[in-house]
């Protein structure tokens, strides 16, 4: 667990992923999405879709259906 400002933590996680060769391809803001679609309040919750191209390529060569699990999801809440 990491404590701090939510947006700062998202930036820090993104940077740490980058340092390990992962890029963040998508960000889904669950709090905003649920408010817009269902008009419900929810805690700050973001899904980061991260991918390391070399790892993804290697995994896809071994099993082409692994694409259902790409990109890798990381949550910040």
Short mmCIF file of N, CA, C and O in Angstrom, two decimals:
data_model
loop_
_atom_site.label_atom_id
_atom_site.label_comp_id
_atom_site.label_asym_id
_atom_site.label_seq_id
_atom_site.Cartn_x
_atom_site.Cartn_y
_atom_site.Cartn_z
N UNK A 1 0.85 -1.16 0.00
CA UNK A 1 0.00 0.00 0.00
C UNK A 1 0.90 1.24 0.00
O UNK A 1 1.92 1.28 0.67
N UNK A 2 0.47 2.24 -0.75
CA UNK A 2 1.19 3.50 -0.83
C UNK A 2 0.23 4.61 -0.45
O UNK A 2 -0.90 4.65 -0.94
N UNK A 3 0.66 5.50 0.42
CA UNK A 3 -0.21 6.61 0.83
C UNK A 3 0.22 7.88 0.11
O UNK A 3 1.38 8.05 -0.24
N UNK A 4 -0.74 8.76 -0.12
CA UNK A 4 -0.45 10.05 -0.74
C UNK A 4 -1.60 10.53 -1.60
O UNK A 4 -2.66 9.90 -1.67
N UNK A 5 -1.37 11.62 -2.27
CA UNK A 5 -2.36 12.20 -3.18
C UNK A 5 -2.61 11.24 -4.34
O UNK A 5 -1.67 10.73 -4.96
N UNK A 6 -3.89 11.00 -4.64
CA UNK A 6 -4.27 10.01 -5.65
C UNK A 6 -3.60 10.25 -7.00
O UNK A 6 -2.99 9.34 -7.57
N UNK A 7 -3.69 11.45 -7.53
CA UNK A 7 -3.11 11.74 -8.85
C UNK A 7 -1.59 11.60 -8.84
O UNK A 7 -1.01 11.13 -9.83
N UNK A 8 -0.96 11.97 -7.74
CA UNK A 8 0.49 11.81 -7.62
C UNK A 8 0.86 10.33 -7.62
O UNK A 8 1.84 9.93 -8.25
N UNK A 9 0.07 9.53 -6.93
CA UNK A 9 0.33 8.08 -6.90
C UNK A 9 0.17 7.48 -8.30
O UNK A 9 0.99 6.67 -8.72
N UNK A 10 -0.85 7.89 -9.04
CA UNK A 10 -1.04 7.40 -10.41
C UNK A 10 0.19 7.74 -11.25
O UNK A 10 0.71 6.89 -11.99
N UNK A 11 0.69 8.97 -11.13
CA UNK A 11 1.88 9.38 -11.87
C UNK A 11 3.10 8.56 -11.45
O UNK A 11 3.90 8.15 -12.29
N UNK A 12 3.24 8.34 -10.16
CA UNK A 12 4.39 7.58 -9.66
C UNK A 12 4.35 6.13 -10.15
O UNK A 12 5.36 5.58 -10.58
N UNK A 13 3.16 5.50 -10.08
CA UNK A 13 3.02 4.12 -10.56
C UNK A 13 3.35 4.06 -12.06
O UNK A 13 4.06 3.16 -12.51
N UNK A 14 2.86 5.03 -12.82
CA UNK A 14 3.13 5.08 -14.26
C UNK A 14 4.63 5.19 -14.51
O UNK A 14 5.17 4.50 -15.38
N UNK A 15 5.31 6.02 -13.75
CA UNK A 15 6.76 6.19 -13.90
C UNK A 15 7.51 4.91 -13.52
O UNK A 15 8.43 4.50 -14.21
N UNK A 16 7.10 4.28 -12.43
CA UNK A 16 7.76 3.04 -12.01
C UNK A 16 7.55 1.93 -13.04
O UNK A 16 8.48 1.15 -13.30
N UNK A 17 6.37 1.87 -13.63
CA UNK A 17 6.13 0.89 -14.69
C UNK A 17 7.04 1.16 -15.89
O UNK A 17 7.63 0.25 -16.46
N UNK A 18 7.19 2.44 -16.24
CA UNK A 18 8.05 2.83 -17.35
C UNK A 18 9.49 2.39 -17.11
O UNK A 18 10.16 1.89 -18.02
N UNK A 19 9.95 2.56 -15.88
CA UNK A 19 11.31 2.16 -15.53
C UNK A 19 11.53 0.66 -15.69
O UNK A 19 12.66 0.20 -15.85
N UNK A 20 10.45 -0.12 -15.66
CA UNK A 20 10.54 -1.57 -15.82
C UNK A 20 10.19 -2.00 -17.25
O UNK A 20 10.04 -3.20 -17.52
N UNK A 21 10.06 -1.04 -18.16
CA UNK A 21 9.82 -1.35 -19.55
C UNK A 21 8.35 -1.43 -19.96
O UNK A 21 8.03 -1.87 -21.06
N UNK A 22 7.46 -1.01 -19.08
CA UNK A 22 6.03 -1.04 -19.36
C UNK A 22 5.54 0.36 -19.71
O UNK A 22 5.91 1.34 -19.06
N UNK A 23 4.69 0.44 -20.71
CA UNK A 23 4.01 1.69 -21.02
C UNK A 23 2.55 1.56 -20.61
O UNK A 23 1.98 0.47 -20.66
N UNK A 24 1.96 2.66 -20.19
CA UNK A 24 0.54 2.65 -19.84
C UNK A 24 -0.22 3.05 -21.10
O UNK A 24 -0.13 4.18 -21.57
N UNK A 25 -0.96 2.09 -21.65
CA UNK A 25 -1.71 2.30 -22.89
C UNK A 25 -3.08 2.90 -22.65
O UNK A 25 -3.60 3.63 -23.49
N UNK A 26 -3.68 2.54 -21.51
CA UNK A 26 -5.03 3.03 -21.20
C UNK A 26 -5.14 3.41 -19.74
O UNK A 26 -4.41 2.90 -18.89
N UNK A 27 -6.06 4.32 -19.48
CA UNK A 27 -6.42 4.68 -18.11
C UNK A 27 -7.93 4.77 -18.07
O UNK A 27 -8.53 5.52 -18.84
N UNK A 28 -8.53 4.01 -17.18
CA UNK A 28 -9.98 4.05 -17.03
C UNK A 28 -10.29 4.60 -15.65
O UNK A 28 -9.94 4.00 -14.63
N UNK A 29 -10.92 5.75 -15.62
CA UNK A 29 -11.33 6.37 -14.36
C UNK A 29 -12.69 5.83 -13.96
O UNK A 29 -13.72 6.30 -14.45
N UNK A 30 -12.70 4.83 -13.09
CA UNK A 30 -13.95 4.19 -12.69
C UNK A 30 -14.88 5.17 -11.98
O UNK A 30 -16.09 5.17 -12.23
N UNK A 31 -14.34 6.01 -11.13
CA UNK A 31 -15.16 6.98 -10.40
C UNK A 31 -15.94 7.85 -11.38
O UNK A 31 -17.16 8.01 -11.25
N UNK A 32 -15.27 8.40 -12.38
CA UNK A 32 -15.92 9.27 -13.35
C UNK A 32 -16.89 8.49 -14.24
O UNK A 32 -17.99 8.97 -14.53
N UNK A 33 -16.48 7.30 -14.66
CA UNK A 33 -17.33 6.50 -15.54
C UNK A 33 -18.63 6.12 -14.85
O UNK A 33 -19.72 6.23 -15.45
N UNK A 34 -18.56 5.68 -13.60
CA UNK A 34 -19.78 5.30 -12.89
C UNK A 34 -20.68 6.50 -12.64
O UNK A 34 -21.91 6.38 -12.69
N UNK A 35 -20.08 7.66 -12.40
CA UNK A 35 -20.88 8.88 -12.21
C UNK A 35 -21.60 9.24 -13.50
O UNK A 35 -22.79 9.53 -13.49
N UNK A 36 -20.88 9.19 -14.62
CA UNK A 36 -21.48 9.55 -15.91
C UNK A 36 -22.54 8.54 -16.35
O UNK A 36 -23.59 8.94 -16.84
N UNK A 37 -22.26 7.27 -16.21
CA UNK A 37 -23.15 6.23 -16.74
C UNK A 37 -24.30 5.85 -15.82
O UNK A 37 -25.39 5.53 -16.28
N UNK A 38 -24.04 5.85 -14.51
CA UNK A 38 -25.04 5.38 -13.55
C UNK A 38 -25.45 6.42 -12.53
O UNK A 38 -26.31 6.16 -11.70
N UNK A 39 -24.82 7.58 -12.57
CA UNK A 39 -25.05 8.65 -11.60
C UNK A 39 -24.89 8.15 -10.16
O UNK A 39 -25.70 8.44 -9.29
N UNK A 40 -23.82 7.37 -9.95
CA UNK A 40 -23.51 6.90 -8.60
C UNK A 40 -22.14 7.44 -8.19
O UNK A 40 -21.28 7.69 -9.03
N UNK A 41 -21.98 7.63 -6.90
CA UNK A 41 -20.70 8.08 -6.37
C UNK A 41 -19.88 6.85 -5.99
O UNK A 41 -20.40 5.90 -5.41
N UNK A 42 -18.60 6.89 -6.32
CA UNK A 42 -17.69 5.79 -6.02
C UNK A 42 -16.35 6.40 -5.66
O UNK A 42 -16.03 7.52 -6.07
N UNK A 43 -15.56 5.67 -4.90
CA UNK A 43 -14.24 6.16 -4.49
C UNK A 43 -13.33 6.35 -5.70
O UNK A 43 -13.59 5.83 -6.79
N UNK A 44 -12.24 7.06 -5.51
CA UNK A 44 -11.24 7.23 -6.57
C UNK A 44 -10.67 5.86 -6.89
O UNK A 44 -10.20 5.15 -5.99
N UNK A 45 -10.73 5.49 -8.15
CA UNK A 45 -10.34 4.14 -8.57
C UNK A 45 -9.98 4.22 -10.04
O UNK A 45 -10.81 4.59 -10.88
N UNK A 46 -8.76 3.91 -10.37
CA UNK A 46 -8.29 3.99 -11.75
C UNK A 46 -7.66 2.68 -12.15
O UNK A 46 -6.91 2.07 -11.38
N UNK A 47 -7.97 2.23 -13.37
CA UNK A 47 -7.36 1.03 -13.93
C UNK A 47 -6.35 1.48 -14.98
O UNK A 47 -6.70 2.21 -15.92
N UNK A 48 -5.10 1.07 -14.79
CA UNK A 48 -4.05 1.37 -15.76
C UNK A 48 -3.79 0.12 -16.59
O UNK A 48 -3.51 -0.95 -16.03
N UNK A 49 -3.89 0.25 -17.89
CA UNK A 49 -3.61 -0.87 -18.79
C UNK A 49 -2.17 -0.77 -19.25
O UNK A 49 -1.83 0.08 -20.08
N UNK A 50 -1.30 -1.59 -18.69
CA UNK A 50 0.14 -1.51 -18.96
C UNK A 50 0.60 -2.65 -19.85
O UNK A 50 0.04 -3.75 -19.80
N UNK A 51 1.62 -2.36 -20.65
CA UNK A 51 2.15 -3.38 -21.55
C UNK A 51 3.65 -3.22 -21.70
O UNK A 51 4.15 -2.11 -21.82
N UNK A 52 4.34 -4.36 -21.70
CA UNK A 52 5.75 -4.40 -22.04
C UNK A 52 5.80 -5.13 -23.38
O UNK A 52 5.52 -6.33 -23.44
N UNK A 53 6.08 -4.41 -24.47
CA UNK A 53 6.01 -5.03 -25.80
C UNK A 53 6.82 -6.32 -25.95
O UNK A 53 6.34 -7.28 -26.56
N UNK A 54 8.02 -6.37 -25.38
CA UNK A 54 8.84 -7.58 -25.50
C UNK A 54 8.18 -8.77 -24.81
O UNK A 54 8.13 -9.88 -25.35
N UNK A 55 7.66 -8.54 -23.59
CA UNK A 55 6.98 -9.60 -22.86
C UNK A 55 5.71 -10.03 -23.59
O UNK A 55 5.40 -11.22 -23.67
N UNK A 56 4.96 -9.04 -24.09
CA UNK A 56 3.71 -9.34 -24.79
C UNK A 56 3.99 -10.19 -26.04
O UNK A 56 3.29 -11.18 -26.29
N UNK A 57 5.00 -9.82 -26.79
CA UNK A 57 5.35 -10.57 -28.00
C UNK A 57 5.73 -12.01 -27.67
O UNK A 57 5.26 -12.96 -28.30
N UNK A 58 6.54 -12.16 -26.63
CA UNK A 58 6.98 -13.50 -26.22
C UNK A 58 5.77 -14.34 -25.79
O UNK A 58 5.65 -15.52 -26.14
N UNK A 59 4.89 -13.75 -25.01
CA UNK A 59 3.70 -14.47 -24.54
C UNK A 59 2.78 -14.84 -25.71
O UNK A 59 2.26 -15.95 -25.77
N UNK A 60 2.61 -13.92 -26.66
CA UNK A 60 1.75 -14.19 -27.82
C UNK A 60 2.32 -15.28 -28.71
O UNK A 60 1.57 -16.04 -29.34
N UNK A 61 3.64 -15.37 -28.78
CA UNK A 61 4.25 -16.44 -29.55
C UNK A 61 3.98 -17.80 -28.91
O UNK A 61 3.79 -18.80 -29.60
N UNK A 62 3.96 -17.84 -27.59
CA UNK A 62 3.72 -19.09 -26.87
C UNK A 62 2.25 -19.49 -26.90
O UNK A 62 1.92 -20.67 -26.99
N UNK A 63 1.37 -18.49 -26.81
CA UNK A 63 -0.08 -18.76 -26.78
C UNK A 63 -0.82 -17.55 -27.33
O UNK A 63 -0.89 -16.51 -26.67
N UNK A 64 -1.36 -17.67 -28.53
CA UNK A 64 -1.98 -16.50 -29.18
C UNK A 64 -3.24 -16.03 -28.47
O UNK A 64 -3.64 -14.88 -28.61
N UNK A 65 -3.86 -16.86 -27.67
CA UNK A 65 -5.07 -16.44 -26.96
C UNK A 65 -4.76 -15.63 -25.69
O UNK A 65 -5.66 -15.14 -25.03
N UNK A 66 -3.48 -15.47 -25.38
CA UNK A 66 -3.07 -14.67 -24.22
C UNK A 66 -3.49 -13.20 -24.41
O UNK A 66 -3.57 -12.45 -23.44
N UNK A 67 -3.79 -12.84 -25.64
CA UNK A 67 -4.23 -11.47 -25.92
C UNK A 67 -5.46 -11.07 -25.12
O UNK A 67 -5.68 -9.88 -24.88
N UNK A 68 -6.25 -12.03 -24.66
CA UNK A 68 -7.40 -11.70 -23.83
C UNK A 68 -6.98 -11.13 -22.48
O UNK A 68 -7.79 -10.53 -21.78
N UNK A 69 -5.72 -11.31 -22.13
CA UNK A 69 -5.21 -10.83 -20.85
C UNK A 69 -4.30 -9.62 -21.00
O UNK A 69 -3.65 -9.19 -20.05
N UNK A 70 -4.22 -9.08 -22.20
CA UNK A 70 -3.39 -7.92 -22.47
C UNK A 70 -4.26 -6.71 -22.73
O UNK A 70 -5.30 -6.83 -23.36
N UNK A 71 -3.87 -5.51 -22.33
CA UNK A 71 -2.70 -5.25 -21.50
C UNK A 71 -2.93 -5.71 -20.07
O UNK A 71 -4.04 -6.07 -19.69
N UNK A 72 -1.87 -5.71 -19.29
CA UNK A 72 -1.95 -6.08 -17.88
C UNK A 72 -2.63 -4.94 -17.13
O UNK A 72 -2.28 -3.78 -17.33
N UNK A 73 -3.57 -5.26 -16.28
CA UNK A 73 -4.28 -4.23 -15.52
C UNK A 73 -3.68 -4.03 -14.14
O UNK A 73 -3.44 -5.00 -13.41
N UNK A 74 -3.47 -2.77 -13.80
CA UNK A 74 -3.01 -2.38 -12.47
C UNK A 74 -4.04 -1.40 -11.94
O UNK A 74 -4.49 -0.52 -12.66
N UNK A 75 -4.44 -1.57 -10.69
CA UNK A 75 -5.42 -0.65 -10.13
C UNK A 75 -4.79 0.26 -9.10
O UNK A 75 -3.88 -0.13 -8.37
N UNK A 76 -5.28 1.49 -9.08
CA UNK A 76 -4.92 2.47 -8.04
C UNK A 76 -6.24 2.87 -7.41
O UNK A 76 -7.17 3.28 -8.10
N UNK A 77 -6.31 2.71 -6.08
CA UNK A 77 -7.56 3.08 -5.39
C UNK A 77 -7.27 3.73 -4.05
O UNK A 77 -6.21 3.59 -3.52
#
